[in-house]
mmCIF file of N, CA and C in Angstrom:
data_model
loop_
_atom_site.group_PDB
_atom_site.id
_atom_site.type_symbol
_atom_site.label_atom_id
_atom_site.label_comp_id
_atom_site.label_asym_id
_atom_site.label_seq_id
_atom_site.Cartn_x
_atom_site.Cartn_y
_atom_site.Cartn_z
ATOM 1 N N UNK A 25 -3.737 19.648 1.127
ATOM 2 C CA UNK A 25 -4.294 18.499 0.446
ATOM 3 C C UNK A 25 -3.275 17.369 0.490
ATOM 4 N N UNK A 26 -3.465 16.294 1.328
ATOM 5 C CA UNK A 26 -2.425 15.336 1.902
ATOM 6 C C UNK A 26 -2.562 14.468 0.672
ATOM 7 N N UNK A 27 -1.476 13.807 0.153
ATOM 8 C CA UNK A 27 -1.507 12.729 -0.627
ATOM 9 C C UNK A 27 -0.452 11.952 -0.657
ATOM 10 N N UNK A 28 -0.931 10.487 -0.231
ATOM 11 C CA UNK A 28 -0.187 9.241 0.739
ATOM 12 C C UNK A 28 -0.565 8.393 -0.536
ATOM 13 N N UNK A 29 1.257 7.781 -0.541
ATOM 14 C CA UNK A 29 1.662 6.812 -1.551
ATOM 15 C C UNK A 29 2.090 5.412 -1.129
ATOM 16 N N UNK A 30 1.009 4.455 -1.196
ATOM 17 C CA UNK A 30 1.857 3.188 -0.595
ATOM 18 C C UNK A 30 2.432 2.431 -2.346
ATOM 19 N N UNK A 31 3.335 2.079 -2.063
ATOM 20 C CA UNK A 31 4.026 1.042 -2.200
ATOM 21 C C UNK A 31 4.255 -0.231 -2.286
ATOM 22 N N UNK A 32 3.717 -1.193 -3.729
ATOM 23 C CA UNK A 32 3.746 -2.595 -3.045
ATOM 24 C C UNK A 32 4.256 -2.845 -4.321
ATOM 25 N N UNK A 33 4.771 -4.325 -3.895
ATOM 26 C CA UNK A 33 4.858 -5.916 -5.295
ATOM 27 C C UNK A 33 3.430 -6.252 -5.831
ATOM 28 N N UNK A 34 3.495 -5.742 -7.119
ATOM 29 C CA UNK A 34 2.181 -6.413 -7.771
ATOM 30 C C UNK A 34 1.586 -8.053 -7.223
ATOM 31 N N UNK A 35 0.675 -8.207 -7.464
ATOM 32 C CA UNK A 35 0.424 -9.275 -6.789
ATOM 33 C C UNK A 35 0.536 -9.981 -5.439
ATOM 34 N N UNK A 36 0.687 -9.278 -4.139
ATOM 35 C CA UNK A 36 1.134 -9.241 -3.050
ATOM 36 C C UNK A 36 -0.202 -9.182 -2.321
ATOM 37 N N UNK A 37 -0.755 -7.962 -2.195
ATOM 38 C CA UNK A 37 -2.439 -8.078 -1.837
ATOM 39 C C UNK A 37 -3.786 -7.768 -2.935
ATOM 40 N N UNK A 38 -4.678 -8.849 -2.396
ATOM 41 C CA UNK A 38 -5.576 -8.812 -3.074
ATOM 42 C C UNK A 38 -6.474 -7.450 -3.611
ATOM 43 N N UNK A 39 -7.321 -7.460 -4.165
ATOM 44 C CA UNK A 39 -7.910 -5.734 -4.224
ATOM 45 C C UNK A 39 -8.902 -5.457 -2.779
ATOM 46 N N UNK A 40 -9.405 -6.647 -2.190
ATOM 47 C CA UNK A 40 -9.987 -6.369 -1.431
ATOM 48 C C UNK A 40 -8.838 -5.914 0.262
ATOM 49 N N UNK A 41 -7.867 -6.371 0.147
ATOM 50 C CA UNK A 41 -6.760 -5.761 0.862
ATOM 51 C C UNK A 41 -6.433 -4.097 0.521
ATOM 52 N N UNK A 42 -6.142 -3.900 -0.958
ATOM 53 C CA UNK A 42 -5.646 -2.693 -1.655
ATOM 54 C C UNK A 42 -6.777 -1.508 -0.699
ATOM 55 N N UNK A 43 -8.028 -2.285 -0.816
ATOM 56 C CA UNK A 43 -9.032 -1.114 -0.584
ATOM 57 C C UNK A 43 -9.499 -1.235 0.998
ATOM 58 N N UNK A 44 -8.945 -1.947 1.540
ATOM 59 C CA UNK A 44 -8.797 -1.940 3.230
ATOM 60 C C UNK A 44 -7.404 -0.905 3.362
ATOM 61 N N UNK A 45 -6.474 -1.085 3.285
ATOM 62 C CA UNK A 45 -5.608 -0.008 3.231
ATOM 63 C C UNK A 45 -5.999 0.990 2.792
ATOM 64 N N UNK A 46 -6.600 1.510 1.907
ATOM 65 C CA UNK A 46 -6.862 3.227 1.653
ATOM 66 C C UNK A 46 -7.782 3.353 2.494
ATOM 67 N N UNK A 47 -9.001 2.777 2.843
ATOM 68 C CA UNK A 47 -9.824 2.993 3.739
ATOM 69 C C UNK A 47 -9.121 2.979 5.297
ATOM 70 N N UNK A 48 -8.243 2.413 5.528
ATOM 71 C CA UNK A 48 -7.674 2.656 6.729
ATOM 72 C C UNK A 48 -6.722 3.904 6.563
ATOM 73 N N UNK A 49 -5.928 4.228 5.776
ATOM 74 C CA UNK A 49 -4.861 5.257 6.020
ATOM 75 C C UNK A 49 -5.645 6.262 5.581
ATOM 76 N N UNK A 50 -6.932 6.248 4.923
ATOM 77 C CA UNK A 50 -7.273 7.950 5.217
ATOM 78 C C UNK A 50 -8.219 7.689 6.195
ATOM 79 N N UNK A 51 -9.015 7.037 7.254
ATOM 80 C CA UNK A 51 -9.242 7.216 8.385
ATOM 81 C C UNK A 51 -8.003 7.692 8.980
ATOM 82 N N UNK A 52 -6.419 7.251 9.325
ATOM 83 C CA UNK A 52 -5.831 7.504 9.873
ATOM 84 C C UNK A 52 -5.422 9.159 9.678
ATOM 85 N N UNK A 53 -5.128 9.711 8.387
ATOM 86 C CA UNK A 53 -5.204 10.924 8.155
ATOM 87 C C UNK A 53 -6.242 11.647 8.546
ATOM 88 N N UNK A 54 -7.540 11.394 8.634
ATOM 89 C CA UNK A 54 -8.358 12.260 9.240
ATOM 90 C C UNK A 54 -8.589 12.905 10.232
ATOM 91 N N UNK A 55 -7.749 11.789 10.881
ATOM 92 C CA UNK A 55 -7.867 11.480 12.899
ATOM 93 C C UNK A 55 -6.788 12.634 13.122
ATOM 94 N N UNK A 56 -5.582 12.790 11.687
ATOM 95 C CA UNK A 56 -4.928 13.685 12.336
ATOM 96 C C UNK A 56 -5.296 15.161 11.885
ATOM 97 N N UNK A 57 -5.509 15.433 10.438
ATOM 98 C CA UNK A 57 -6.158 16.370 9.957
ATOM 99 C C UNK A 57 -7.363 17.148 10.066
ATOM 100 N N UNK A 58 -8.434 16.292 10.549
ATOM 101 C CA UNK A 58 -9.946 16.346 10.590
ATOM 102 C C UNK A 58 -10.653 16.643 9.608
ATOM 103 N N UNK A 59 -11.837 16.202 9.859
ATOM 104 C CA UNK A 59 -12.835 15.903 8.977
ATOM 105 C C UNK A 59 -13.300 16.597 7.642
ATOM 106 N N UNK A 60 -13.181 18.000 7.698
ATOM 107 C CA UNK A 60 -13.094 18.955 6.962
ATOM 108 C C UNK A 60 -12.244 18.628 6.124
ATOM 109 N N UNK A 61 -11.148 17.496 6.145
ATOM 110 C CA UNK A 61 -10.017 17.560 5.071
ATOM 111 C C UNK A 61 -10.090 16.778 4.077
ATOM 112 N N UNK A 62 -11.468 15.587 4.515
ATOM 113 C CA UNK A 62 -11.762 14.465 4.005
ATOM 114 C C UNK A 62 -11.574 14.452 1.852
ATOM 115 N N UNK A 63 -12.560 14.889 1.986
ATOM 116 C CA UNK A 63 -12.468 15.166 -0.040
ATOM 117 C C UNK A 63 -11.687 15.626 -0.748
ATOM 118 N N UNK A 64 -10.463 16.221 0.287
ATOM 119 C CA UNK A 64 -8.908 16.756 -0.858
ATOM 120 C C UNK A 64 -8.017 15.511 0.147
ATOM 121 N N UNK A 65 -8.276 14.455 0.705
ATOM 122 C CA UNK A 65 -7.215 13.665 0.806
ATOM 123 C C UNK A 65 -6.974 12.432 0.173
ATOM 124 N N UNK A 66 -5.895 12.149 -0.838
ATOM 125 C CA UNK A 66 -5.963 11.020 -1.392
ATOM 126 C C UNK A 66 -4.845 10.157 -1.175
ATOM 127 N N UNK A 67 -5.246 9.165 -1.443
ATOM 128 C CA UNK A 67 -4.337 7.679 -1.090
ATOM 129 C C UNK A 67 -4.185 7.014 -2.228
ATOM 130 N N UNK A 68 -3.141 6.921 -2.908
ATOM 131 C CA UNK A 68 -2.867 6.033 -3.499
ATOM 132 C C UNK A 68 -1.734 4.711 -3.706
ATOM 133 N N UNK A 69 -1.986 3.848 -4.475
ATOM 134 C CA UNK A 69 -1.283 2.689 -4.306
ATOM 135 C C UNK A 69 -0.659 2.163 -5.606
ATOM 136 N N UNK A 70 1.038 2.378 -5.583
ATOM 137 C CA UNK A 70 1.762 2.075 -6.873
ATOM 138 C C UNK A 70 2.173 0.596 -6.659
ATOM 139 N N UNK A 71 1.993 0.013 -7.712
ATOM 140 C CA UNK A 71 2.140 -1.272 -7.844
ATOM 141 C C UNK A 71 3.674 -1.373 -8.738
ATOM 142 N N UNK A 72 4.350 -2.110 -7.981
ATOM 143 C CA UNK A 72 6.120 -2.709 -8.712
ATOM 144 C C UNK A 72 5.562 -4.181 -9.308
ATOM 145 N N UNK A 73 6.553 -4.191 -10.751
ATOM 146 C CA UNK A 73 6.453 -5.707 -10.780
ATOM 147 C C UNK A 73 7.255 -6.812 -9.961
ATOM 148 N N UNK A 74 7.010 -8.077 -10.211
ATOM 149 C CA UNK A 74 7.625 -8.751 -8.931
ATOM 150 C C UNK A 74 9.334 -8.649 -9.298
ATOM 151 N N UNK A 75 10.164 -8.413 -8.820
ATOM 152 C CA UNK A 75 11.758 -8.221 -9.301
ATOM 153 C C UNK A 75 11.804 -7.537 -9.366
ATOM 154 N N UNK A 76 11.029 -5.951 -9.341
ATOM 155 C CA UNK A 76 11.417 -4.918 -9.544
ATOM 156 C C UNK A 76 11.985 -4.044 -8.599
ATOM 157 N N UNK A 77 11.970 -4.911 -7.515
ATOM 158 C CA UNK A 77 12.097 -4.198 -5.576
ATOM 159 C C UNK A 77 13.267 -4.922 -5.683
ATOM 160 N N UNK A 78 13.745 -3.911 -4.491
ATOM 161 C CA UNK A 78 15.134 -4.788 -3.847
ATOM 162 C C UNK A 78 15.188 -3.877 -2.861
ATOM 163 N N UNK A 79 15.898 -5.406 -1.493
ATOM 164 C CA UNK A 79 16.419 -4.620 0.434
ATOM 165 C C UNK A 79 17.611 -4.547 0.005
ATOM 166 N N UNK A 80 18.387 -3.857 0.083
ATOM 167 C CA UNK A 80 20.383 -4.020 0.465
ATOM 168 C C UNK A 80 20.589 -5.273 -0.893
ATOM 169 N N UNK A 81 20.532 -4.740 -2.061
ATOM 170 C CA UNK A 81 20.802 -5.468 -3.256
ATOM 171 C C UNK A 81 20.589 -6.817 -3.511
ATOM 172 N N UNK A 82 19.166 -7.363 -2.318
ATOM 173 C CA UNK A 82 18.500 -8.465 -3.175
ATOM 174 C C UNK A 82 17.110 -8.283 -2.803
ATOM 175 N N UNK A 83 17.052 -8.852 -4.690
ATOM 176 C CA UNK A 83 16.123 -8.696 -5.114
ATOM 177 C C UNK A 83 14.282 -9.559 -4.357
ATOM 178 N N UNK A 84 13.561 -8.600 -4.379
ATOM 179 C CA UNK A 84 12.618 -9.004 -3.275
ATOM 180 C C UNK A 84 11.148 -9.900 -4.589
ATOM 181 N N UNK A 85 10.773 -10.515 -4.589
ATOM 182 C CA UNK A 85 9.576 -10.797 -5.653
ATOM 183 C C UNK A 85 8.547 -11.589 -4.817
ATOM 184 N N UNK A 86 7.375 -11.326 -5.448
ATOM 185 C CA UNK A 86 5.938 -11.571 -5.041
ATOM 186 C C UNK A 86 6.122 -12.741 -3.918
ATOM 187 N N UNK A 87 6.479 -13.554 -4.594
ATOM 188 C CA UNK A 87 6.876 -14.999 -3.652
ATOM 189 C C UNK A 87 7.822 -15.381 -2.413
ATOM 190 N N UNK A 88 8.405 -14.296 -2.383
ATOM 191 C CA UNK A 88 9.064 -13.893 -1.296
ATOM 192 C C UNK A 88 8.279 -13.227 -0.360
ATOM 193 N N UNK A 89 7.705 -12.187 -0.250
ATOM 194 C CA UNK A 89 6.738 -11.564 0.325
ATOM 195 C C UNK A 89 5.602 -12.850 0.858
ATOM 196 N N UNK A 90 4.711 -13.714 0.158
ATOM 197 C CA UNK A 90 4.095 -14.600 0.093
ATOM 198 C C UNK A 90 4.445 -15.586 1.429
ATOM 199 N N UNK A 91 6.037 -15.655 1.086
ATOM 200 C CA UNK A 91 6.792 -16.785 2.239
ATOM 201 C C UNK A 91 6.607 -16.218 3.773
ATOM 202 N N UNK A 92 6.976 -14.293 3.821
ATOM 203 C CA UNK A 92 7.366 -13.725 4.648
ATOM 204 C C UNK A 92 6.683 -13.707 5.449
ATOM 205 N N UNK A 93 4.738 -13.481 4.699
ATOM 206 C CA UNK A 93 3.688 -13.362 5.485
ATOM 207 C C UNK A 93 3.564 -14.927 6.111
ATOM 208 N N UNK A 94 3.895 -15.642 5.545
ATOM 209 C CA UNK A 94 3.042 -17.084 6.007
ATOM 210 C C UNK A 94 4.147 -17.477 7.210
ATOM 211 N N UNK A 95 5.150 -16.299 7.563
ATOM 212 C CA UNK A 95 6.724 -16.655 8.505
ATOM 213 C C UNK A 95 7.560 -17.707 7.950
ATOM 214 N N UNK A 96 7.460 -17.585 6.854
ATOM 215 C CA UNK A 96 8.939 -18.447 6.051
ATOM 216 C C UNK A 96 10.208 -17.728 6.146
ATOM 217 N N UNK A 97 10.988 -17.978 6.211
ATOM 218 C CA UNK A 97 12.276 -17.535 5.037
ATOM 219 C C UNK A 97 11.924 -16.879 3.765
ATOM 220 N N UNK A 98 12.460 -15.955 3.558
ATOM 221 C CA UNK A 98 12.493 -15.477 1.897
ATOM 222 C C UNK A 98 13.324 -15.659 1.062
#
């Protein structure tokens, strides 16, 4: 019974993103598991507040992420 934990900054993707990602990573688990595995595999998604992340001791927040996607600087 596979169970896949993503990881994000609150406020980073929308819910309609949140639920494109689980719908994609357990297609992707299936493809490797098969089909039979479908109803014991779960995906879930923990939400950090913004400041609560950090790369190599700086600190990462919503708006940073925001910059990263749009190819800013963070």
């Amino acid at each position: 019974m596979p169970l896949v934990t993503i990881d994000v900054i609150k406020d980073v993707f929308t819910a309609t993103q949140k639920k494109e990602l689980i719908v994609r990573v357990t297609e992707a688990m299936i493809e490797v598991e098969g089909e039979n595995m479908r109803p014991v595999t779960w995906v879930r998604i923990n939400e950090f507040e913004s400041g609560d992340w950090a790369i190599g001791g700086k600190t990462l927040r919503t708006s940073d992420v925001h910059a990263l996607a749009a190819g800013k600087a963070a």
